[in-house]
């Protein structure tokens, strides 16, 4: 099922989610995420600097677990010749992404893809992919699933292609002081950002569900994720080792703020 199929199913029930509503929900998502990720725009800029300096101007990105389209929207706006394939498994987020990215026409493609399955990359067979990007999303995968996703990404990329994953990669027990500082910093940023009016994660979904075409997808979202509990966060060292195991020739980091990183891998 494509994201358009999901959007059309909601539309048949209650009318299409128009672009203005989708863009508003994307902005609310960005505001919400800024509470959980300090300096979120700076880590995006680090990712995009890699694209500018390493990839062709007409690159195609694969946006893994794209949410409502935050990465794809920024890439398509900032790279006029670029294309984006945005994939997710949350039907509500896919519908918002489809509406939010409609302004880019054929340069944007939104697909319903479950990264937890073993053969998810078959949905992209034959598609040119120059870079794989993700932000604050792959921590939902188990270590085994994460390794599979990295391995599939390596298969999709050509020689020289890059993967960039931005996420919190928590300090382990060997760094108790840094862990405590990072935790207290997160708490302070959230307190300040929520006080300024940003929605929490759950409040964003409640706001999205006020749109009838999204409310109709809430039950399907619940069904899809019913047996997928949150995972323990894998540390930086696991990600780097998994990327090497997956077949990437060069791995490292391109940005860090406390325990928030952008991990880099070159095929």
PDB file of N, CA and C in Angstrom, residues 12-112:
ATOM      1  N   UNK A  12     -11.645   9.220   1.397  1.00  0.00           N
ATOM      2  CA  UNK A  12     -12.954   8.656   1.105  1.00  0.00           C
ATOM      3  C   UNK A  12     -13.868   8.712   2.329  1.00  0.00           C
ATOM      4  N   UNK A  13     -13.242   8.614   3.513  1.00  0.00           N
ATOM      5  CA  UNK A  13     -14.028   8.630   4.741  1.00  0.00           C
ATOM      6  C   UNK A  13     -14.450  10.046   5.125  1.00  0.00           C
ATOM      7  N   UNK A  14     -13.542  11.019   4.900  1.00  0.00           N
ATOM      8  CA  UNK A  14     -13.863  12.340   5.455  1.00  0.00           C
ATOM      9  C   UNK A  14     -13.297  13.503   4.660  1.00  0.00           C
ATOM     10  N   UNK A  15     -12.869  13.317   3.426  1.00  0.00           N
ATOM     11  CA  UNK A  15     -12.316  14.417   2.649  1.00  0.00           C
ATOM     12  C   UNK A  15     -10.811  14.492   2.797  1.00  0.00           C
ATOM     13  N   UNK A  16     -10.147  15.008   1.767  1.00  0.00           N
ATOM     14  CA  UNK A  16      -8.688  15.021   1.734  1.00  0.00           C
ATOM     15  C   UNK A  16      -8.118  16.015   2.743  1.00  0.00           C
ATOM     16  N   UNK A  17      -6.965  15.651   3.290  1.00  0.00           N
ATOM     17  CA  UNK A  17      -6.219  16.587   4.132  1.00  0.00           C
ATOM     18  C   UNK A  17      -5.522  17.562   3.200  1.00  0.00           C
ATOM     19  N   UNK A  18      -5.934  18.818   3.224  1.00  0.00           N
ATOM     20  CA  UNK A  18      -5.375  19.757   2.259  1.00  0.00           C
ATOM     21  C   UNK A  18      -3.961  20.159   2.644  1.00  0.00           C
ATOM     22  N   UNK A  19      -3.276  20.764   1.679  1.00  0.00           N
ATOM     23  CA  UNK A  19      -1.873  21.104   1.871  1.00  0.00           C
ATOM     24  C   UNK A  19      -1.673  22.071   3.035  1.00  0.00           C
ATOM     25  N   UNK A  20      -2.570  23.033   3.188  1.00  0.00           N
ATOM     26  CA  UNK A  20      -2.428  24.013   4.271  1.00  0.00           C
ATOM     27  C   UNK A  20      -2.493  23.325   5.631  1.00  0.00           C
ATOM     28  N   UNK A  21      -3.435  22.400   5.800  1.00  0.00           N
ATOM     29  CA  UNK A  21      -3.545  21.679   7.067  1.00  0.00           C
ATOM     30  C   UNK A  21      -2.321  20.820   7.304  1.00  0.00           C
ATOM     31  N   UNK A  22      -1.835  20.176   6.246  1.00  0.00           N
ATOM     32  CA  UNK A  22      -0.654  19.331   6.387  1.00  0.00           C
ATOM     33  C   UNK A  22       0.578  20.160   6.734  1.00  0.00           C
ATOM     34  N   UNK A  23       0.726  21.310   6.081  1.00  0.00           N
ATOM     35  CA  UNK A  23       1.879  22.173   6.383  1.00  0.00           C
ATOM     36  C   UNK A  23       1.810  22.685   7.824  1.00  0.00           C
ATOM     37  N   UNK A  24       0.616  22.978   8.301  1.00  0.00           N
ATOM     38  CA  UNK A  24       0.473  23.428   9.688  1.00  0.00           C
ATOM     39  C   UNK A  24       0.883  22.319  10.646  1.00  0.00           C
ATOM     40  N   UNK A  25       0.449  21.085  10.377  1.00  0.00           N
ATOM     41  CA  UNK A  25       0.814  19.971  11.253  1.00  0.00           C
ATOM     42  C   UNK A  25       2.307  19.692  11.192  1.00  0.00           C
ATOM     43  N   UNK A  26       2.923  19.860  10.021  1.00  0.00           N
ATOM     44  CA  UNK A  26       4.376  19.696   9.925  1.00  0.00           C
ATOM     45  C   UNK A  26       5.088  20.742  10.778  1.00  0.00           C
ATOM     46  N   UNK A  27       4.607  21.988  10.740  1.00  0.00           N
ATOM     47  CA  UNK A  27       5.229  23.029  11.566  1.00  0.00           C
ATOM     48  C   UNK A  27       5.057  22.725  13.052  1.00  0.00           C
ATOM     49  N   UNK A  28       3.882  22.266  13.435  1.00  0.00           N
ATOM     50  CA  UNK A  28       3.666  21.894  14.832  1.00  0.00           C
ATOM     51  C   UNK A  28       4.568  20.726  15.235  1.00  0.00           C
ATOM     52  N   UNK A  29       4.791  19.808  14.307  1.00  0.00           N
ATOM     53  CA  UNK A  29       5.719  18.700  14.565  1.00  0.00           C
ATOM     54  C   UNK A  29       7.129  19.225  14.784  1.00  0.00           C
ATOM     55  N   UNK A  30       7.570  20.134  13.928  1.00  0.00           N
ATOM     56  CA  UNK A  30       8.908  20.711  14.089  1.00  0.00           C
ATOM     57  C   UNK A  30       9.038  21.411  15.438  1.00  0.00           C
ATOM     58  N   UNK A  31       8.005  22.154  15.829  1.00  0.00           N
ATOM     59  CA  UNK A  31       8.035  22.831  17.127  1.00  0.00           C
ATOM     60  C   UNK A  31       8.096  21.806  18.262  1.00  0.00           C
ATOM     61  N   UNK A  32       7.329  20.748  18.124  1.00  0.00           N
ATOM     62  CA  UNK A  32       7.306  19.694  19.145  1.00  0.00           C
ATOM     63  C   UNK A  32       8.663  19.005  19.249  1.00  0.00           C
ATOM     64  N   UNK A  33       9.249  18.687  18.106  1.00  0.00           N
ATOM     65  CA  UNK A  33      10.534  17.990  18.118  1.00  0.00           C
ATOM     66  C   UNK A  33      11.661  18.852  18.687  1.00  0.00           C
ATOM     67  N   UNK A  34      11.528  20.167  18.540  1.00  0.00           N
ATOM     68  CA  UNK A  34      12.554  21.059  19.081  1.00  0.00           C
ATOM     69  C   UNK A  34      12.602  21.001  20.603  1.00  0.00           C
ATOM     70  N   UNK A  35      11.521  20.515  21.220  1.00  0.00           N
ATOM     71  CA  UNK A  35      11.532  20.340  22.670  1.00  0.00           C
ATOM     72  C   UNK A  35      12.354  19.124  23.076  1.00  0.00           C
ATOM     73  N   UNK A  36      12.350  18.108  22.235  1.00  0.00           N
ATOM     74  CA  UNK A  36      13.050  16.862  22.552  1.00  0.00           C
ATOM     75  C   UNK A  36      14.475  16.822  22.002  1.00  0.00           C
ATOM     76  N   UNK A  37      14.759  17.688  21.029  1.00  0.00           N
ATOM     77  CA  UNK A  37      16.079  17.699  20.388  1.00  0.00           C
ATOM     78  C   UNK A  37      16.601  19.130  20.381  1.00  0.00           C
ATOM     79  N   UNK A  38      17.510  19.432  21.286  1.00  0.00           N
ATOM     80  CA  UNK A  38      18.099  20.769  21.325  1.00  0.00           C
ATOM     81  C   UNK A  38      18.927  21.003  20.056  1.00  0.00           C
ATOM     82  N   UNK A  39      18.843  22.207  19.515  1.00  0.00           N
ATOM     83  CA  UNK A  39      19.623  22.587  18.328  1.00  0.00           C
ATOM     84  C   UNK A  39      19.345  21.651  17.154  1.00  0.00           C
ATOM     85  N   UNK A  40      18.094  21.282  16.991  1.00  0.00           N
ATOM     86  CA  UNK A  40      17.718  20.350  15.932  1.00  0.00           C
ATOM     87  C   UNK A  40      18.082  20.865  14.544  1.00  0.00           C
ATOM     88  N   UNK A  41      17.889  22.158  14.309  1.00  0.00           N
ATOM     89  CA  UNK A  41      18.224  22.701  12.992  1.00  0.00           C
ATOM     90  C   UNK A  41      19.718  22.636  12.712  1.00  0.00           C
ATOM     91  N   UNK A  42      20.548  22.726  13.755  1.00  0.00           N
ATOM     92  CA  UNK A  42      21.993  22.635  13.546  1.00  0.00           C
ATOM     93  C   UNK A  42      22.401  21.238  13.099  1.00  0.00           C
ATOM     94  N   UNK A  43      21.761  20.231  13.641  1.00  0.00           N
ATOM     95  CA  UNK A  43      22.135  18.887  13.192  1.00  0.00           C
ATOM     96  C   UNK A  43      21.634  18.636  11.779  1.00  0.00           C
ATOM     97  N   UNK A  44      20.491  19.231  11.400  1.00  0.00           N
ATOM     98  CA  UNK A  44      20.062  19.146  10.005  1.00  0.00           C
ATOM     99  C   UNK A  44      21.088  19.812   9.094  1.00  0.00           C
ATOM    100  N   UNK A  45      21.571  20.973   9.501  1.00  0.00           N
ATOM    101  CA  UNK A  45      22.538  21.680   8.663  1.00  0.00           C
ATOM    102  C   UNK A  45      23.824  20.879   8.497  1.00  0.00           C
ATOM    103  N   UNK A  46      24.262  20.179   9.540  1.00  0.00           N
ATOM    104  CA  UNK A  46      25.442  19.330   9.406  1.00  0.00           C
ATOM    105  C   UNK A  46      25.195  18.229   8.376  1.00  0.00           C
ATOM    106  N   UNK A  47      24.009  17.630   8.413  1.00  0.00           N
ATOM    107  CA  UNK A  47      23.666  16.603   7.435  1.00  0.00           C
ATOM    108  C   UNK A  47      23.667  17.182   6.025  1.00  0.00           C
ATOM    109  N   UNK A  48      23.088  18.368   5.867  1.00  0.00           N
ATOM    110  CA  UNK A  48      22.947  18.940   4.532  1.00  0.00           C
ATOM    111  C   UNK A  48      24.289  19.445   3.998  1.00  0.00           C
ATOM    112  N   UNK A  49      25.195  19.854   4.885  1.00  0.00           N
ATOM    113  CA  UNK A  49      26.535  20.204   4.428  1.00  0.00           C
ATOM    114  C   UNK A  49      27.230  18.998   3.807  1.00  0.00           C
ATOM    115  N   UNK A  50      27.029  17.822   4.380  1.00  0.00           N
ATOM    116  CA  UNK A  50      27.592  16.609   3.784  1.00  0.00           C
ATOM    117  C   UNK A  50      27.017  16.412   2.386  1.00  0.00           C
ATOM    118  N   UNK A  51      25.712  16.590   2.244  1.00  0.00           N
ATOM    119  CA  UNK A  51      25.097  16.427   0.924  1.00  0.00           C
ATOM    120  C   UNK A  51      25.650  17.444  -0.070  1.00  0.00           C
ATOM    121  N   UNK A  52      25.779  18.699   0.356  1.00  0.00           N
ATOM    122  CA  UNK A  52      26.265  19.749  -0.542  1.00  0.00           C
ATOM    123  C   UNK A  52      27.692  19.491  -1.017  1.00  0.00           C
ATOM    124  N   UNK A  53      28.512  18.976  -0.129  1.00  0.00           N
ATOM    125  CA  UNK A  53      29.931  18.829  -0.422  1.00  0.00           C
ATOM    126  C   UNK A  53      30.298  17.480  -1.022  1.00  0.00           C
ATOM    127  N   UNK A  54      29.388  16.510  -0.931  1.00  0.00           N
ATOM    128  CA  UNK A  54      29.740  15.157  -1.347  1.00  0.00           C
ATOM    129  C   UNK A  54      28.849  14.587  -2.441  1.00  0.00           C
ATOM    130  N   UNK A  55      27.612  15.018  -2.524  1.00  0.00           N
ATOM    131  CA  UNK A  55      26.637  14.384  -3.415  1.00  0.00           C
ATOM    132  C   UNK A  55      26.367  15.251  -4.640  1.00  0.00           C
ATOM    133  N   UNK A  56      25.829  14.652  -5.701  1.00  0.00           N
ATOM    134  CA  UNK A  56      25.486  15.440  -6.894  1.00  0.00           C
ATOM    135  C   UNK A  56      24.334  16.396  -6.615  1.00  0.00           C
ATOM    136  N   UNK A  57      24.263  17.466  -7.408  1.00  0.00           N
ATOM    137  CA  UNK A  57      23.201  18.453  -7.206  1.00  0.00           C
ATOM    138  C   UNK A  57      21.815  17.843  -7.395  1.00  0.00           C
ATOM    139  N   UNK A  58      21.719  16.859  -8.284  1.00  0.00           N
ATOM    140  CA  UNK A  58      20.426  16.237  -8.558  1.00  0.00           C
ATOM    141  C   UNK A  58      20.253  14.937  -7.769  1.00  0.00           C
ATOM    142  N   UNK A  59      20.731  14.931  -6.554  1.00  0.00           N
ATOM    143  CA  UNK A  59      20.686  13.724  -5.726  1.00  0.00           C
ATOM    144  C   UNK A  59      19.254  13.303  -5.416  1.00  0.00           C
ATOM    145  N   UNK A  60      19.110  12.017  -5.137  1.00  0.00           N
ATOM    146  CA  UNK A  60      17.859  11.472  -4.616  1.00  0.00           C
ATOM    147  C   UNK A  60      18.130  10.943  -3.223  1.00  0.00           C
ATOM    148  N   UNK A  61      17.373  11.429  -2.244  1.00  0.00           N
ATOM    149  CA  UNK A  61      17.535  10.943  -0.882  1.00  0.00           C
ATOM    150  C   UNK A  61      16.435   9.941  -0.552  1.00  0.00           C
ATOM    151  N   UNK A  62      16.773   9.009   0.321  1.00  0.00           N
ATOM    152  CA  UNK A  62      15.796   8.114   0.938  1.00  0.00           C
ATOM    153  C   UNK A  62      15.648   8.562   2.382  1.00  0.00           C
ATOM    154  N   UNK A  63      14.465   9.011   2.734  1.00  0.00           N
ATOM    155  CA  UNK A  63      14.171   9.540   4.070  1.00  0.00           C
ATOM    156  C   UNK A  63      13.516   8.417   4.877  1.00  0.00           C
ATOM    157  N   UNK A  64      14.315   7.756   5.737  1.00  0.00           N
ATOM    158  CA  UNK A  64      13.835   6.604   6.498  1.00  0.00           C
ATOM    159  C   UNK A  64      13.019   7.045   7.710  1.00  0.00           C
ATOM    160  N   UNK A  65      11.840   6.427   7.894  1.00  0.00           N
ATOM    161  CA  UNK A  65      10.940   6.781   8.987  1.00  0.00           C
ATOM    162  C   UNK A  65      10.727   8.291   8.980  1.00  0.00           C
ATOM    163  N   UNK A  66      10.174   8.764   7.874  1.00  0.00           N
ATOM    164  CA  UNK A  66      10.154  10.189   7.544  1.00  0.00           C
ATOM    165  C   UNK A  66       9.236  11.023   8.425  1.00  0.00           C
ATOM    166  N   UNK A  67       8.319  10.384   9.183  1.00  0.00           N
ATOM    167  CA  UNK A  67       7.359  11.170   9.943  1.00  0.00           C
ATOM    168  C   UNK A  67       6.508  12.014   9.001  1.00  0.00           C
ATOM    169  N   UNK A  68       6.210  13.252   9.371  1.00  0.00           N
ATOM    170  CA  UNK A  68       5.400  14.112   8.505  1.00  0.00           C
ATOM    171  C   UNK A  68       6.198  14.789   7.393  1.00  0.00           C
ATOM    172  N   UNK A  69       7.483  14.405   7.230  1.00  0.00           N
ATOM    173  CA  UNK A  69       8.261  14.898   6.101  1.00  0.00           C
ATOM    174  C   UNK A  69       9.270  15.975   6.407  1.00  0.00           C
ATOM    175  N   UNK A  70       9.747  16.064   7.634  1.00  0.00           N
ATOM    176  CA  UNK A  70      10.622  17.168   8.029  1.00  0.00           C
ATOM    177  C   UNK A  70      11.927  17.204   7.241  1.00  0.00           C
ATOM    178  N   UNK A  71      12.607  16.067   7.101  1.00  0.00           N
ATOM    179  CA  UNK A  71      13.864  16.057   6.355  1.00  0.00           C
ATOM    180  C   UNK A  71      13.605  16.300   4.877  1.00  0.00           C
ATOM    181  N   UNK A  72      12.672  15.555   4.303  1.00  0.00           N
ATOM    182  CA  UNK A  72      12.400  15.689   2.873  1.00  0.00           C
ATOM    183  C   UNK A  72      12.009  17.116   2.515  1.00  0.00           C
ATOM    184  N   UNK A  73      11.197  17.748   3.335  1.00  0.00           N
ATOM    185  CA  UNK A  73      10.785  19.125   3.082  1.00  0.00           C
ATOM    186  C   UNK A  73      11.988  20.049   3.029  1.00  0.00           C
ATOM    187  N   UNK A  74      12.908  19.891   3.950  1.00  0.00           N
ATOM    188  CA  UNK A  74      14.086  20.748   3.981  1.00  0.00           C
ATOM    189  C   UNK A  74      15.008  20.482   2.794  1.00  0.00           C
ATOM    190  N   UNK A  75      15.196  19.211   2.462  1.00  0.00           N
ATOM    191  CA  UNK A  75      16.065  18.887   1.328  1.00  0.00           C
ATOM    192  C   UNK A  75      15.474  19.416   0.027  1.00  0.00           C
ATOM    193  N   UNK A  76      14.193  19.198  -0.196  1.00  0.00           N
ATOM    194  CA  UNK A  76      13.570  19.619  -1.440  1.00  0.00           C
ATOM    195  C   UNK A  76      13.543  21.144  -1.568  1.00  0.00           C
ATOM    196  N   UNK A  77      13.418  21.842  -0.441  1.00  0.00           N
ATOM    197  CA  UNK A  77      13.444  23.307  -0.466  1.00  0.00           C
ATOM    198  C   UNK A  77      14.849  23.845  -0.673  1.00  0.00           C
ATOM    199  N   UNK A  78      15.833  23.179  -0.086  1.00  0.00           N
ATOM    200  CA  UNK A  78      17.202  23.683  -0.131  1.00  0.00           C
ATOM    201  C   UNK A  78      18.041  23.184  -1.288  1.00  0.00           C
ATOM    202  N   UNK A  79      17.593  22.115  -1.942  1.00  0.00           N
ATOM    203  CA  UNK A  79      18.319  21.525  -3.066  1.00  0.00           C
ATOM    204  C   UNK A  79      17.351  21.466  -4.258  1.00  0.00           C
ATOM    205  N   UNK A  80      17.310  22.502  -5.066  1.00  0.00           N
ATOM    206  CA  UNK A  80      16.256  22.625  -6.092  1.00  0.00           C
ATOM    207  C   UNK A  80      16.220  21.493  -7.113  1.00  0.00           C
ATOM    208  N   UNK A  81      17.326  20.770  -7.299  1.00  0.00           N
ATOM    209  CA  UNK A  81      17.350  19.682  -8.271  1.00  0.00           C
ATOM    210  C   UNK A  81      17.163  18.315  -7.614  1.00  0.00           C
ATOM    211  N   UNK A  82      17.003  18.284  -6.316  1.00  0.00           N
ATOM    212  CA  UNK A  82      16.940  17.013  -5.589  1.00  0.00           C
ATOM    213  C   UNK A  82      15.557  16.388  -5.664  1.00  0.00           C
ATOM    214  N   UNK A  83      15.536  15.074  -5.404  1.00  0.00           N
ATOM    215  CA  UNK A  83      14.290  14.328  -5.251  1.00  0.00           C
ATOM    216  C   UNK A  83      14.350  13.586  -3.922  1.00  0.00           C
ATOM    217  N   UNK A  84      13.191  13.248  -3.395  1.00  0.00           N
ATOM    218  CA  UNK A  84      13.133  12.556  -2.104  1.00  0.00           C
ATOM    219  C   UNK A  84      12.122  11.424  -2.171  1.00  0.00           C
ATOM    220  N   UNK A  85      12.535  10.280  -1.619  1.00  0.00           N
ATOM    221  CA  UNK A  85      11.620   9.162  -1.400  1.00  0.00           C
ATOM    222  C   UNK A  85      11.471   9.039   0.110  1.00  0.00           C
ATOM    223  N   UNK A  86      10.307   9.373   0.614  1.00  0.00           N
ATOM    224  CA  UNK A  86      10.056   9.395   2.054  1.00  0.00           C
ATOM    225  C   UNK A  86       9.228   8.179   2.445  1.00  0.00           C
ATOM    226  N   UNK A  87       9.729   7.388   3.401  1.00  0.00           N
ATOM    227  CA  UNK A  87       9.027   6.164   3.794  1.00  0.00           C
ATOM    228  C   UNK A  87       8.747   6.168   5.291  1.00  0.00           C
ATOM    229  N   UNK A  88       7.604   5.616   5.649  1.00  0.00           N
ATOM    230  CA  UNK A  88       7.217   5.478   7.050  1.00  0.00           C
ATOM    231  C   UNK A  88       6.165   4.383   7.132  1.00  0.00           C
ATOM    232  N   UNK A  89       5.817   3.999   8.376  1.00  0.00           N
ATOM    233  CA  UNK A  89       4.819   2.954   8.583  1.00  0.00           C
ATOM    234  C   UNK A  89       3.606   3.469   9.354  1.00  0.00           C
ATOM    235  N   UNK A  90       3.682   4.696   9.825  1.00  0.00           N
ATOM    236  CA  UNK A  90       2.595   5.311  10.582  1.00  0.00           C
ATOM    237  C   UNK A  90       1.620   5.946   9.594  1.00  0.00           C
ATOM    238  N   UNK A  91       0.387   5.436   9.488  1.00  0.00           N
ATOM    239  CA  UNK A  91      -0.524   5.953   8.465  1.00  0.00           C
ATOM    240  C   UNK A  91      -0.913   7.419   8.660  1.00  0.00           C
ATOM    241  N   UNK A  92      -0.950   7.882   9.909  1.00  0.00           N
ATOM    242  CA  UNK A  92      -1.265   9.288  10.144  1.00  0.00           C
ATOM    243  C   UNK A  92      -0.127  10.184   9.655  1.00  0.00           C
ATOM    244  N   UNK A  93       1.098   9.811   9.997  1.00  0.00           N
ATOM    245  CA  UNK A  93       2.248  10.604   9.572  1.00  0.00           C
ATOM    246  C   UNK A  93       2.414  10.577   8.060  1.00  0.00           C
ATOM    247  N   UNK A  94       2.168   9.424   7.450  1.00  0.00           N
ATOM    248  CA  UNK A  94       2.272   9.320   5.996  1.00  0.00           C
ATOM    249  C   UNK A  94       1.289  10.259   5.304  1.00  0.00           C
ATOM    250  N   UNK A  95       0.091  10.352   5.834  1.00  0.00           N
ATOM    251  CA  UNK A  95      -0.918  11.216   5.231  1.00  0.00           C
ATOM    252  C   UNK A  95      -0.518  12.680   5.356  1.00  0.00           C
ATOM    253  N   UNK A  96       0.034  13.061   6.506  1.00  0.00           N
ATOM    254  CA  UNK A  96       0.518  14.433   6.668  1.00  0.00           C
ATOM    255  C   UNK A  96       1.681  14.689   5.716  1.00  0.00           C
ATOM    256  N   UNK A  97       2.619  13.740   5.629  1.00  0.00           N
ATOM    257  CA  UNK A  97       3.765  13.911   4.737  1.00  0.00           C
ATOM    258  C   UNK A  97       3.317  14.071   3.293  1.00  0.00           C
ATOM    259  N   UNK A  98       2.350  13.265   2.876  1.00  0.00           N
ATOM    260  CA  UNK A  98       1.865  13.363   1.499  1.00  0.00           C
ATOM    261  C   UNK A  98       1.324  14.763   1.220  1.00  0.00           C
ATOM    262  N   UNK A  99       0.531  15.293   2.129  1.00  0.00           N
ATOM    263  CA  UNK A  99      -0.007  16.632   1.935  1.00  0.00           C
ATOM    264  C   UNK A  99       1.050  17.712   2.020  1.00  0.00           C
ATOM    265  N   UNK A 100       1.974  17.562   2.964  1.00  0.00           N
ATOM    266  CA  UNK A 100       2.997  18.591   3.168  1.00  0.00           C
ATOM    267  C   UNK A 100       3.980  18.656   2.009  1.00  0.00           C
ATOM    268  N   UNK A 101       4.231  17.525   1.363  1.00  0.00           N
ATOM    269  CA  UNK A 101       5.219  17.476   0.285  1.00  0.00           C
ATOM    270  C   UNK A 101       4.600  17.609  -1.093  1.00  0.00           C
ATOM    271  N   UNK A 102       3.286  17.716  -1.182  1.00  0.00           N
ATOM    272  CA  UNK A 102       2.610  17.837  -2.476  1.00  0.00           C
ATOM    273  C   UNK A 102       3.119  19.034  -3.271  1.00  0.00           C
ATOM    274  N   UNK A 103       3.551  20.070  -2.586  1.00  0.00           N
ATOM    275  CA  UNK A 103       4.008  21.284  -3.272  1.00  0.00           C
ATOM    276  C   UNK A 103       5.204  21.025  -4.184  1.00  0.00           C
ATOM    277  N   UNK A 104       5.930  19.916  -3.937  1.00  0.00           N
ATOM    278  CA  UNK A 104       7.126  19.630  -4.734  1.00  0.00           C
ATOM    279  C   UNK A 104       6.847  18.738  -5.932  1.00  0.00           C
ATOM    280  N   UNK A 105       5.597  18.390  -6.131  1.00  0.00           N
ATOM    281  CA  UNK A 105       5.227  17.615  -7.302  1.00  0.00           C
ATOM    282  C   UNK A 105       5.943  16.284  -7.389  1.00  0.00           C
ATOM    283  N   UNK A 106       6.439  15.963  -8.578  1.00  0.00           N
ATOM    284  CA  UNK A 106       7.061  14.655  -8.817  1.00  0.00           C
ATOM    285  C   UNK A 106       8.409  14.487  -8.142  1.00  0.00           C
ATOM    286  N   UNK A 107       8.965  15.562  -7.574  1.00  0.00           N
ATOM    287  CA  UNK A 107      10.246  15.438  -6.864  1.00  0.00           C
ATOM    288  C   UNK A 107      10.073  14.722  -5.535  1.00  0.00           C
ATOM    289  N   UNK A 108       8.861  14.641  -5.029  1.00  0.00           N
ATOM    290  CA  UNK A 108       8.596  13.995  -3.738  1.00  0.00           C
ATOM    291  C   UNK A 108       7.762  12.740  -3.950  1.00  0.00           C
ATOM    292  N   UNK A 109       8.183  11.672  -3.290  1.00  0.00           N
ATOM    293  CA  UNK A 109       7.456  10.413  -3.350  1.00  0.00           C
ATOM    294  C   UNK A 109       7.337   9.881  -1.925  1.00  0.00           C
ATOM    295  N   UNK A 110       6.120   9.570  -1.492  1.00  0.00           N
ATOM    296  CA  UNK A 110       5.868   9.102  -0.127  1.00  0.00           C
ATOM    297  C   UNK A 110       5.357   7.674  -0.200  1.00  0.00           C
ATOM    298  N   UNK A 111       5.994   6.768   0.554  1.00  0.00           N
ATOM    299  CA  UNK A 111       5.627   5.352   0.479  1.00  0.00           C
ATOM    300  C   UNK A 111       5.419   4.757   1.865  1.00  0.00           C
ATOM    301  N   UNK A 112       4.507   3.825   1.915  1.00  0.00           N
ATOM    302  CA  UNK A 112       4.198   3.072   3.133  1.00  0.00           C
ATOM    303  C   UNK A 112       5.151   1.881   3.196  1.00  0.00           C
TER     304      UNK A 112
END
